[in-house]
Coordinates of N, CA, C and O in Angstrom, one line a residue:
X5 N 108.4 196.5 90.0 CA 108.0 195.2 89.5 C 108.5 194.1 90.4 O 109.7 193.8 90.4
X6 N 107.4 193.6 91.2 CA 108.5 192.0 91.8 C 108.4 191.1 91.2 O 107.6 190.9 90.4
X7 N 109.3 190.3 91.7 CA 110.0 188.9 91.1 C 109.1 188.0 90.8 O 108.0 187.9 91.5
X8 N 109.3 187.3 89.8 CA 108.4 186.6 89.2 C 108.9 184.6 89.8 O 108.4 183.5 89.4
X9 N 109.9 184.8 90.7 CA 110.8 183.5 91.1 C 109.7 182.8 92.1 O 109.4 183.3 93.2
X10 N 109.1 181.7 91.6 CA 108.7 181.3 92.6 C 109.0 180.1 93.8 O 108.7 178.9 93.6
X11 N 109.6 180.7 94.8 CA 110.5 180.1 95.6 C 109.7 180.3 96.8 O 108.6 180.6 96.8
X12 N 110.4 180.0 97.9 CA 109.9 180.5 99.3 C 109.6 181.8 99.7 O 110.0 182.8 99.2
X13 N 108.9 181.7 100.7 CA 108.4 183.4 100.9 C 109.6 183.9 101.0 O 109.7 184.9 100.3
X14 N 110.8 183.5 101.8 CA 112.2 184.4 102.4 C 112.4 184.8 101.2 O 112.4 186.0 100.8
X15 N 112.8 183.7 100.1 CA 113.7 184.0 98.8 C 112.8 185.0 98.0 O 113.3 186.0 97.6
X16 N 111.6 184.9 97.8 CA 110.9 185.6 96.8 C 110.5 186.9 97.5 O 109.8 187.7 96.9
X17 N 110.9 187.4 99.1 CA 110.4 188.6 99.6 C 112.2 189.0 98.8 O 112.3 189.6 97.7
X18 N 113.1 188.5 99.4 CA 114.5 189.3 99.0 C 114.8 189.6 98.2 O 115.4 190.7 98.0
X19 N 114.3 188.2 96.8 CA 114.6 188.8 95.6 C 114.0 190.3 95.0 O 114.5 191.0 94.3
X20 N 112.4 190.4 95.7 CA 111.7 191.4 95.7 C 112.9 192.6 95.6 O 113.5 193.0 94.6
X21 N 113.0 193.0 96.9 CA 113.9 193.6 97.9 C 115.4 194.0 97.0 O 116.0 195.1 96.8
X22 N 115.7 193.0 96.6 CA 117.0 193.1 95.9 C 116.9 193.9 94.8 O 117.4 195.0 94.5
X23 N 115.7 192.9 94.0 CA 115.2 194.0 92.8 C 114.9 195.7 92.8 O 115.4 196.2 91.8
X24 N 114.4 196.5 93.5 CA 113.7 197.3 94.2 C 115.1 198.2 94.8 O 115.4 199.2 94.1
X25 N 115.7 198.0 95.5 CA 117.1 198.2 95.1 C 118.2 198.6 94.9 O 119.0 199.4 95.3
X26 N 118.0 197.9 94.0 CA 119.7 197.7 92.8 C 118.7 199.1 91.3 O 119.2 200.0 90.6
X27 N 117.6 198.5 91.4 CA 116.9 199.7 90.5 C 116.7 200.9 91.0 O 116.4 201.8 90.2
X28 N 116.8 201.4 92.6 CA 116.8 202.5 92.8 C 118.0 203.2 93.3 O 118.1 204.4 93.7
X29 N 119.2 202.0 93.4 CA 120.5 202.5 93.3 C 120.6 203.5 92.2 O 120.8 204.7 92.2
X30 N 120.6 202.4 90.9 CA 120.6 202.8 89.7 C 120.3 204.2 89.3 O 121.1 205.1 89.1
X31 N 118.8 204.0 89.4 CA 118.3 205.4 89.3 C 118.7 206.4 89.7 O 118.7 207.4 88.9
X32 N 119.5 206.6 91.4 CA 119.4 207.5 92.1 C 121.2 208.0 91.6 O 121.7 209.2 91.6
X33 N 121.9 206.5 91.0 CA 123.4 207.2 91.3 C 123.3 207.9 89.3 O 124.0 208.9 88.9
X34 N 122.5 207.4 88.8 CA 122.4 208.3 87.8 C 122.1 209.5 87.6 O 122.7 210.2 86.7
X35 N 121.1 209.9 88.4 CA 120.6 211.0 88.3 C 121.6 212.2 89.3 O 121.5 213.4 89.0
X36 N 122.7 211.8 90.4 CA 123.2 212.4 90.8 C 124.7 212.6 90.2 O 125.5 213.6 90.2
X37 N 124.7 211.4 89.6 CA 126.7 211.5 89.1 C 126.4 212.3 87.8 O 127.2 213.2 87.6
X38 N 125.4 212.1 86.9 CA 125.3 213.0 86.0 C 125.7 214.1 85.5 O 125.6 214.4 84.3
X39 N 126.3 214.9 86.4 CA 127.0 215.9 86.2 C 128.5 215.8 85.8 O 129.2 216.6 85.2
X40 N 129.2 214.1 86.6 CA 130.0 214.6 86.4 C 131.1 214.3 85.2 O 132.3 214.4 85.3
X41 N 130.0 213.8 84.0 CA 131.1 213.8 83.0 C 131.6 215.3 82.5 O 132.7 215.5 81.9
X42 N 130.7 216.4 82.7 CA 130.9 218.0 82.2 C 132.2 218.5 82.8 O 132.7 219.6 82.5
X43 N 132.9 217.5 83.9 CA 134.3 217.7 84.4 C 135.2 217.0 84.2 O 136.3 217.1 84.7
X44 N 134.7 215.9 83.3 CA 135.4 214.7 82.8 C 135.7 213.9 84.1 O 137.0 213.9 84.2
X45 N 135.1 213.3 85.1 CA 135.2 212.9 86.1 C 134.5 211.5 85.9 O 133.4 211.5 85.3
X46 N 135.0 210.5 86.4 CA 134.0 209.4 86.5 C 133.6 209.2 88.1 O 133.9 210.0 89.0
X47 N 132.9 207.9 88.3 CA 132.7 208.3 89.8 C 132.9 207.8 90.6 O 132.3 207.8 91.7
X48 N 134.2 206.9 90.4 CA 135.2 206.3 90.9 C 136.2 207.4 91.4 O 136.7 207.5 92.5
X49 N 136.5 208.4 90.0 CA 137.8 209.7 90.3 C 137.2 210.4 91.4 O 137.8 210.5 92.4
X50 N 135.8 211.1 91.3 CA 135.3 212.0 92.0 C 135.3 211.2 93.3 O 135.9 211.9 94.2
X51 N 134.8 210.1 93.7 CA 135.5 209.2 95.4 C 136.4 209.5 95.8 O 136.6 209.7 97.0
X52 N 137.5 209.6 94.8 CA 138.9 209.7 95.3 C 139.1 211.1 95.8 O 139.5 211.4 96.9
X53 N 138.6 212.0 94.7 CA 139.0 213.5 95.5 C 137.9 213.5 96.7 O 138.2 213.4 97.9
X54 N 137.0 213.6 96.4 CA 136.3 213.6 97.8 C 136.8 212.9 98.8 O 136.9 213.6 99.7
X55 N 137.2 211.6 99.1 CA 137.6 210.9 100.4 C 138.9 212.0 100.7 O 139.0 212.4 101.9
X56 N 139.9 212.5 99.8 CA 141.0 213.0 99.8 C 141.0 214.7 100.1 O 142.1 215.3 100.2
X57 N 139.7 215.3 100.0 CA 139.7 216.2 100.2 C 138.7 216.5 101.3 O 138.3 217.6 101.5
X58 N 138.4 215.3 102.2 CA 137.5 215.5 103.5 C 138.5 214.6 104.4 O 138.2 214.6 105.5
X59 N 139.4 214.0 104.1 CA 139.7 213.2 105.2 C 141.1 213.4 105.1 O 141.8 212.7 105.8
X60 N 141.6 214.4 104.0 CA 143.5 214.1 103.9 C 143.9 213.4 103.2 O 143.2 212.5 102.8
X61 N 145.5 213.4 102.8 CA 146.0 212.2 102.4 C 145.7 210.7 103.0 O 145.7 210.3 104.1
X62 N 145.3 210.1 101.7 CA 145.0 208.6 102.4 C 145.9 207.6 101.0 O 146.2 207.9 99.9
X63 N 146.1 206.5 101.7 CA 147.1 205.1 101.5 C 146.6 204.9 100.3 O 145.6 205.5 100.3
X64 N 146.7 204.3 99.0 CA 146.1 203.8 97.9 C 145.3 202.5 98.5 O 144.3 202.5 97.9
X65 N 145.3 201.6 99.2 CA 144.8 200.6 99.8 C 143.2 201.4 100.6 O 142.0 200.8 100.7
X66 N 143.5 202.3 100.9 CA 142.9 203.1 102.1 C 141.7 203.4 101.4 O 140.6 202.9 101.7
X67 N 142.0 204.7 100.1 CA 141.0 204.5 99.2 C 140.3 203.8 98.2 O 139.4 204.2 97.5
X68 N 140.8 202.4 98.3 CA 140.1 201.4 97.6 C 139.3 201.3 98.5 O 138.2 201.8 98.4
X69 N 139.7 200.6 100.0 CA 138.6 200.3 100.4 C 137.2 202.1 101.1 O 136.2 202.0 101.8
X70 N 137.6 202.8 100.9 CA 136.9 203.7 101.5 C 135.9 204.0 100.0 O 135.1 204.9 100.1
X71 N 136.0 203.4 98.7 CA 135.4 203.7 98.1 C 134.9 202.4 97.2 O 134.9 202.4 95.9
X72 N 134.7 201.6 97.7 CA 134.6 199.8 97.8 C 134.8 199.7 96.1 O 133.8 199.6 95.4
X73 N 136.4 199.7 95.6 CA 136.9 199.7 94.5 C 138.1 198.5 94.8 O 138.8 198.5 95.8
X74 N 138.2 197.9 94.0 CA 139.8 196.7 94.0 C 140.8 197.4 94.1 O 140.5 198.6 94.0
X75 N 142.1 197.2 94.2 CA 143.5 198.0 94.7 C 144.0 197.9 93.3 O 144.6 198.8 92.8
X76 N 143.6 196.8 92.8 CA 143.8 197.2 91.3 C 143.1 198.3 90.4 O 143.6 199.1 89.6
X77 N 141.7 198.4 90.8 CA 141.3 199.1 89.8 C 141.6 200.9 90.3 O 141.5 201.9 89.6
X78 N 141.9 200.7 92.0 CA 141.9 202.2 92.4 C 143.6 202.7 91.6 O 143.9 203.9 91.4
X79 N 144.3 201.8 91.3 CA 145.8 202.2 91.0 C 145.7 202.8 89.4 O 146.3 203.7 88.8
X80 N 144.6 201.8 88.9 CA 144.1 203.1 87.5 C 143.5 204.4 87.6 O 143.9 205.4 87.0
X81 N 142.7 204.2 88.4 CA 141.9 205.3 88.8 C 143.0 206.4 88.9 O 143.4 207.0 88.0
X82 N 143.4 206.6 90.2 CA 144.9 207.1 90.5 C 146.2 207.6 89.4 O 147.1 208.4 89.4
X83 N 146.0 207.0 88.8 CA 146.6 206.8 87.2 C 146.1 208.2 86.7 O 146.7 209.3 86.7
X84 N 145.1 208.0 86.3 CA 144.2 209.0 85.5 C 144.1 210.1 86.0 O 144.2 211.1 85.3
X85 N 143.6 210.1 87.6 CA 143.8 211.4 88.2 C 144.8 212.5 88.2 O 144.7 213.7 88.2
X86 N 146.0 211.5 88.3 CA 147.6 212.2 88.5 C 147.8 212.7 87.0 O 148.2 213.9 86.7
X87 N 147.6 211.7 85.9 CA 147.9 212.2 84.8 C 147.2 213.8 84.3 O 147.7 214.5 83.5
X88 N 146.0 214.1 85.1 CA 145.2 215.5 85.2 C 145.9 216.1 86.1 O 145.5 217.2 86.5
X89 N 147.0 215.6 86.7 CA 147.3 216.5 87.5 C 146.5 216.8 88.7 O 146.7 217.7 89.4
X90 N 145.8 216.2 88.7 CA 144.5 216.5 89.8 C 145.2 216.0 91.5 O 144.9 216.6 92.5
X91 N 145.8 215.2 91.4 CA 146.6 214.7 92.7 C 147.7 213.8 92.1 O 147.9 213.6 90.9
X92 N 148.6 213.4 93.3 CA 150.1 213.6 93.1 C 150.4 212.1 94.7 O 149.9 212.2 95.8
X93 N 151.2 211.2 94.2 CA 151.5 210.3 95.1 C 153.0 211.0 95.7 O 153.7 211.8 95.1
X94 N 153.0 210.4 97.1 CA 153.8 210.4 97.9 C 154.2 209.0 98.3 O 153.4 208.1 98.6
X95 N 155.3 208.9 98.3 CA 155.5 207.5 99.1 C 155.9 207.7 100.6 O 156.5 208.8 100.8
X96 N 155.7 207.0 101.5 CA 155.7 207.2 102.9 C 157.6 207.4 103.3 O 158.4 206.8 102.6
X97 N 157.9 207.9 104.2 CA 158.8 207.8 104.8 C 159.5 206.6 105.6 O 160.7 206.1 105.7
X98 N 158.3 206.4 106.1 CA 158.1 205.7 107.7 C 158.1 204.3 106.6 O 159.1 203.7 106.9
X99 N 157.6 203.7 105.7 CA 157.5 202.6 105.0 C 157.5 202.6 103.6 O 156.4 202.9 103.1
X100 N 158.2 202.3 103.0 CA 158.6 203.2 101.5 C 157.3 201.8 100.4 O 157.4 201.6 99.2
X101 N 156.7 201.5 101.1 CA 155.7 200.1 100.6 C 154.3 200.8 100.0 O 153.7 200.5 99.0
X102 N 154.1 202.0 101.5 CA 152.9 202.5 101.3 C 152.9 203.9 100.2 O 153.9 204.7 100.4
X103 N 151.9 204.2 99.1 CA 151.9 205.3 99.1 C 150.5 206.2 99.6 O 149.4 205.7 99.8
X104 N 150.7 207.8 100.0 CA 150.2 208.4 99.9 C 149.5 209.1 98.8 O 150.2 209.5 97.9
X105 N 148.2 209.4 98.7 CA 147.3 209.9 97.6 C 147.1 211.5 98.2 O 146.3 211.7 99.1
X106 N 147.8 212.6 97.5 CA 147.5 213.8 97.8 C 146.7 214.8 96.8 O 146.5 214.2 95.7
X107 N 146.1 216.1 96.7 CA 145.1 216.8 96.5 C 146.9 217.4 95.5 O 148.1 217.4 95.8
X108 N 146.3 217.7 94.9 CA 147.1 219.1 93.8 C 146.2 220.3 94.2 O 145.0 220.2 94.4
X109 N 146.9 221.6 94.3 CA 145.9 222.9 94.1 C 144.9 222.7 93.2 O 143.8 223.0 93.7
X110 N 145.0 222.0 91.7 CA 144.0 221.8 90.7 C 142.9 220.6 91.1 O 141.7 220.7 90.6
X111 N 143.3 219.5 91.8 CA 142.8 219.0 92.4 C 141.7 219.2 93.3 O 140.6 218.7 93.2
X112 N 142.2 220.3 94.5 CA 141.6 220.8 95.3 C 140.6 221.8 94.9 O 139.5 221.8 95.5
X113 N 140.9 222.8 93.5 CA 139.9 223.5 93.3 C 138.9 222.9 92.6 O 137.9 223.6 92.4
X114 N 138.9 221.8 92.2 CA 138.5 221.4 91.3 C 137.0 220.8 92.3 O 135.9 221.2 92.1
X115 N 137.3 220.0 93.1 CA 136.2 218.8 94.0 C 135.6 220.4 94.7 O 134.4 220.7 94.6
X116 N 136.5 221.2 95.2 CA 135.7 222.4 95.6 C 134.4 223.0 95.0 O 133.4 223.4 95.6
X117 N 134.7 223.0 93.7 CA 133.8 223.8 92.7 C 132.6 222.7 92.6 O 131.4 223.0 92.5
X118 N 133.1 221.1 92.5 CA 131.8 220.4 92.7 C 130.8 219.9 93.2 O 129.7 219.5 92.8
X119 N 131.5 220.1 94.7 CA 131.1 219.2 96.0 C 129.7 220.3 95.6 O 129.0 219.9 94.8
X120 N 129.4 221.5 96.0 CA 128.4 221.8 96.3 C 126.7 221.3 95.6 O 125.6 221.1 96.1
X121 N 127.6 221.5 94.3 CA 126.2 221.2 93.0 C 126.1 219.6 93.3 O 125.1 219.1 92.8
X122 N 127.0 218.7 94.0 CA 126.8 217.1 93.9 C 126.0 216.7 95.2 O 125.6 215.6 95.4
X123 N 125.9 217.5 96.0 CA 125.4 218.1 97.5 C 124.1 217.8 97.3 O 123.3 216.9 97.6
X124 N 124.2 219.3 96.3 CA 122.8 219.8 96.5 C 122.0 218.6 95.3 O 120.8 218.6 95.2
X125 N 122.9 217.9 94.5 CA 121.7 217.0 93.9 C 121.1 216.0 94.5 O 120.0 215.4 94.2
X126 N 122.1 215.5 96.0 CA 121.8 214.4 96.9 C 120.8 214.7 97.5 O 120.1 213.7 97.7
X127 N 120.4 215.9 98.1 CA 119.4 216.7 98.7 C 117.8 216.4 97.9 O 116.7 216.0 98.1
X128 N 118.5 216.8 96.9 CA 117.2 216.8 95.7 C 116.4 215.5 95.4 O 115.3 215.2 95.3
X129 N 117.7 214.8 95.1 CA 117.2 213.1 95.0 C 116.5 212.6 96.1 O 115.5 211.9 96.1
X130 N 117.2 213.2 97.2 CA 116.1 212.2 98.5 C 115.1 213.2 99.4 O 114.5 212.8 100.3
X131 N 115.1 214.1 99.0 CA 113.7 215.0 99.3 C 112.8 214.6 99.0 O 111.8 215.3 99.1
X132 N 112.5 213.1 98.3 CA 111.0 212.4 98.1 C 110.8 211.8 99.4 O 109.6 211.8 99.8
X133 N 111.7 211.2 100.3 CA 111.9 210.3 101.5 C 112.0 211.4 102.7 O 113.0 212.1 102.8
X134 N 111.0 211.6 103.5 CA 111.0 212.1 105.1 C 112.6 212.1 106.0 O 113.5 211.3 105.8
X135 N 112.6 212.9 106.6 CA 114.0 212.7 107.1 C 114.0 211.1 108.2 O 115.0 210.4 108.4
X136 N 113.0 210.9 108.7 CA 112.5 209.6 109.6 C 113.2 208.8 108.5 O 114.3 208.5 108.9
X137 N 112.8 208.2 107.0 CA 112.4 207.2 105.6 C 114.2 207.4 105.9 O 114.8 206.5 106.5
X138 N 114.8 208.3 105.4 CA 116.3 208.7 105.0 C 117.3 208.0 106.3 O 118.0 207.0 106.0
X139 N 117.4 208.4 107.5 CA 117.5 207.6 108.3 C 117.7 206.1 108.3 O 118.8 205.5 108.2
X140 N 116.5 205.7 108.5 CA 116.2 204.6 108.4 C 116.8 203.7 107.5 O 117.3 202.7 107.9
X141 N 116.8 203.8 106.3 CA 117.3 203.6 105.1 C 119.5 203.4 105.4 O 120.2 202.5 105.1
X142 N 119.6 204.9 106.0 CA 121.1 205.2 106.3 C 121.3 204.3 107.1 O 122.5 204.1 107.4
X143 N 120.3 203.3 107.8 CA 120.9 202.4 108.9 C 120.3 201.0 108.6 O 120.3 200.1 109.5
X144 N 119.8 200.7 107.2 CA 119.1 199.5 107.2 C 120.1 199.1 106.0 O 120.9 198.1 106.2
X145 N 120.3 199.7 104.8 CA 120.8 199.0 103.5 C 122.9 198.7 104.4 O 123.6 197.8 103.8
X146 N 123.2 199.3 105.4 CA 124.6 198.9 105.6 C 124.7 197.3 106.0 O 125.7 196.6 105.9
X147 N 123.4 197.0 106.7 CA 123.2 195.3 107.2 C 123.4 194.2 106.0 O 123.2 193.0 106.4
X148 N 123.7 194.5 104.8 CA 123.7 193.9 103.6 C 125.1 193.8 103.3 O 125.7 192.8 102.7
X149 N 125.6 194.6 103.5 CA 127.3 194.9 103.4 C 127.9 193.7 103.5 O 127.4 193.0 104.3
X150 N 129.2 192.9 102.5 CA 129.5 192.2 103.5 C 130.6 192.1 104.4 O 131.3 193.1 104.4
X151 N 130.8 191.1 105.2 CA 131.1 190.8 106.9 C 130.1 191.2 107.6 O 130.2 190.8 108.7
X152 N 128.7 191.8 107.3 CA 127.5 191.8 108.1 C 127.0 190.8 108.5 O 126.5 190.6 109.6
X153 N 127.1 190.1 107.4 CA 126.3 188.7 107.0 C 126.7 187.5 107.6 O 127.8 187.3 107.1
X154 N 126.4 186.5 108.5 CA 126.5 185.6 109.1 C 127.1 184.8 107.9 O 126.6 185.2 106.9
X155 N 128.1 183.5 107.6 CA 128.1 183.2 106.8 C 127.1 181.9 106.4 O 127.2 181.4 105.2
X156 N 126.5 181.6 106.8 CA 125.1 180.9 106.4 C 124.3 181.5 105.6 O 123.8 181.1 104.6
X157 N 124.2 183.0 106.1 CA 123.0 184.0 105.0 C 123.5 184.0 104.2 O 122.8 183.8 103.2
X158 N 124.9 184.4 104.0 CA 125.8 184.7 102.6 C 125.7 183.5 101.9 O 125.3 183.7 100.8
X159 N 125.9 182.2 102.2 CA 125.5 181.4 101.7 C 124.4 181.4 101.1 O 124.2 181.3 99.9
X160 N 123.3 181.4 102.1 CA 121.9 181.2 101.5 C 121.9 182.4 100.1 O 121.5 182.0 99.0
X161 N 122.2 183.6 100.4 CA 121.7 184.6 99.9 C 122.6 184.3 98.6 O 122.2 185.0 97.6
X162 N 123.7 183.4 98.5 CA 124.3 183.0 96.9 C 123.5 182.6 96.5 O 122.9 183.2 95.6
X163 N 123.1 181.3 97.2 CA 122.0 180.4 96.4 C 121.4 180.7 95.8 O 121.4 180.2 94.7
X164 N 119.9 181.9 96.4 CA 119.2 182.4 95.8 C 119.5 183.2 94.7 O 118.9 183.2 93.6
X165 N 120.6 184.1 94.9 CA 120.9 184.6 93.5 C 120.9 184.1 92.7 O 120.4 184.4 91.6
X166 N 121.8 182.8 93.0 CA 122.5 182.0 91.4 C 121.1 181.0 90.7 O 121.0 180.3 89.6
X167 N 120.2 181.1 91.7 CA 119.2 180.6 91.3 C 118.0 181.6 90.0 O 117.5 181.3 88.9
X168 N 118.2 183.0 91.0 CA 117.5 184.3 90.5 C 118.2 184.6 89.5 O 117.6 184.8 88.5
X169 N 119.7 184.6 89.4 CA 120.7 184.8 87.6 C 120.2 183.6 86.5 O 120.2 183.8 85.3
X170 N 119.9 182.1 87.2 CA 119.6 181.1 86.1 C 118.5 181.9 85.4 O 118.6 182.2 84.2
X171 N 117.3 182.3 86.1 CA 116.0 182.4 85.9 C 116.0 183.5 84.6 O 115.5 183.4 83.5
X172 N 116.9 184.7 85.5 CA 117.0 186.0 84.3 C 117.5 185.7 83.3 O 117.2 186.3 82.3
X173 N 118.3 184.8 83.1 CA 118.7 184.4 81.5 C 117.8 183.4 80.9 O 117.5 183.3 79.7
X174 N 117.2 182.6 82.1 CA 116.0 182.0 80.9 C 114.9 183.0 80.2 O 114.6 182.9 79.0
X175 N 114.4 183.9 81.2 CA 113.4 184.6 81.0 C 114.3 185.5 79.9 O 113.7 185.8 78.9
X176 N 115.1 185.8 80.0 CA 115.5 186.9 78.7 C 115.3 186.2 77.3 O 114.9 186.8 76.3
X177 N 115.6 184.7 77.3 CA 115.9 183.9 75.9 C 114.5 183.7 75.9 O 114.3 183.0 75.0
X178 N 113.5 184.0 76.5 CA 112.0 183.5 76.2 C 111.6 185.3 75.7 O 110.7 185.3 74.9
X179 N 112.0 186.2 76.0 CA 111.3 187.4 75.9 C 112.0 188.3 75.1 O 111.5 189.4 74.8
X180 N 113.4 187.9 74.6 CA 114.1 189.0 73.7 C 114.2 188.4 72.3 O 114.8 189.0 71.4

């Protein structure tokens, strides 16, 4: 469905764009994370073991940003994990500031037993898109990121939002 905003071509292609999306984000991270409440996992926890079980011990700062979560909210996360016993902090030697986030055996067996079926649902999910589409995609949606963004666009691209959020709350109080 596109946007009903009628703005400039730039604004009304992006909002397009935005819309299109953020809806097939949606779709796509539902249909894959799905599994993993059956491990009681949310999909913030399952980031963590996964970053921590492909790349090693990493910093609590390290895994916030490796799984674009606040340092606050990863020190809950982390919370919850350890309290399963699933991983276990270290504090550094070298700087007693930082800690280390480590894998428990239960930990470790645990992302073991999932990675594969969470694999193979990523596979499944984008087996509609050509390996060319998938690609492309792997190298077009990171240009959005920010620090990509010139800060003019970021600007501009507020604007339009806060323009596109007025609109969705008018159009909700006209249609709900």
């Amino acid at each position: 469905m596109p946007t009903h905003y009628s703005g400039s071509p730039d604004a009304v292609r992006a909002l397009d764009a935005y819309i299109k999306l953020t809806r097939a984000a949606d779709s796509v991270n539902e249909r894959i994370n799905a599994s993993l409440t059956q491990h009681r996992l949310t999909v913030s926890q399952f980031g963590v073991l996964e970053a921590v079980y492909h790349l090693g011990p990493l910093y609590q700062h390290e895994l916030a940003a490796k799984i674009l979560r606040s340092t606050g909210n990863i020190t809950h996360v982390i919370d919850q994990l350890e309290a399963r016993r699933l991983v276990e902090r270290q504090r550094s030697v070298e700087d007693r500031r930082y800690i280390a986030v480590h894998l428990t055996n239960d930990g470790r067996d645990l992302i073991a037993g999932i990675l594969p079926d969470h694999v193979a649902r990523v596979v499944e999910t984008f087996g509609c898109l050509t390996a060319q589409e998938q690609e492309t995609l792997a190298l077009t949606v990171p240009q959005t990121w920010p620090g990509r963004m010139s800060a003019a666009t970021e600007a501009g691209a507020h604007q339009v939002l806060t323009q596109f959020q007025r609109e969705m709350i008018y159009y909700s109080t006209i249609y709900n």
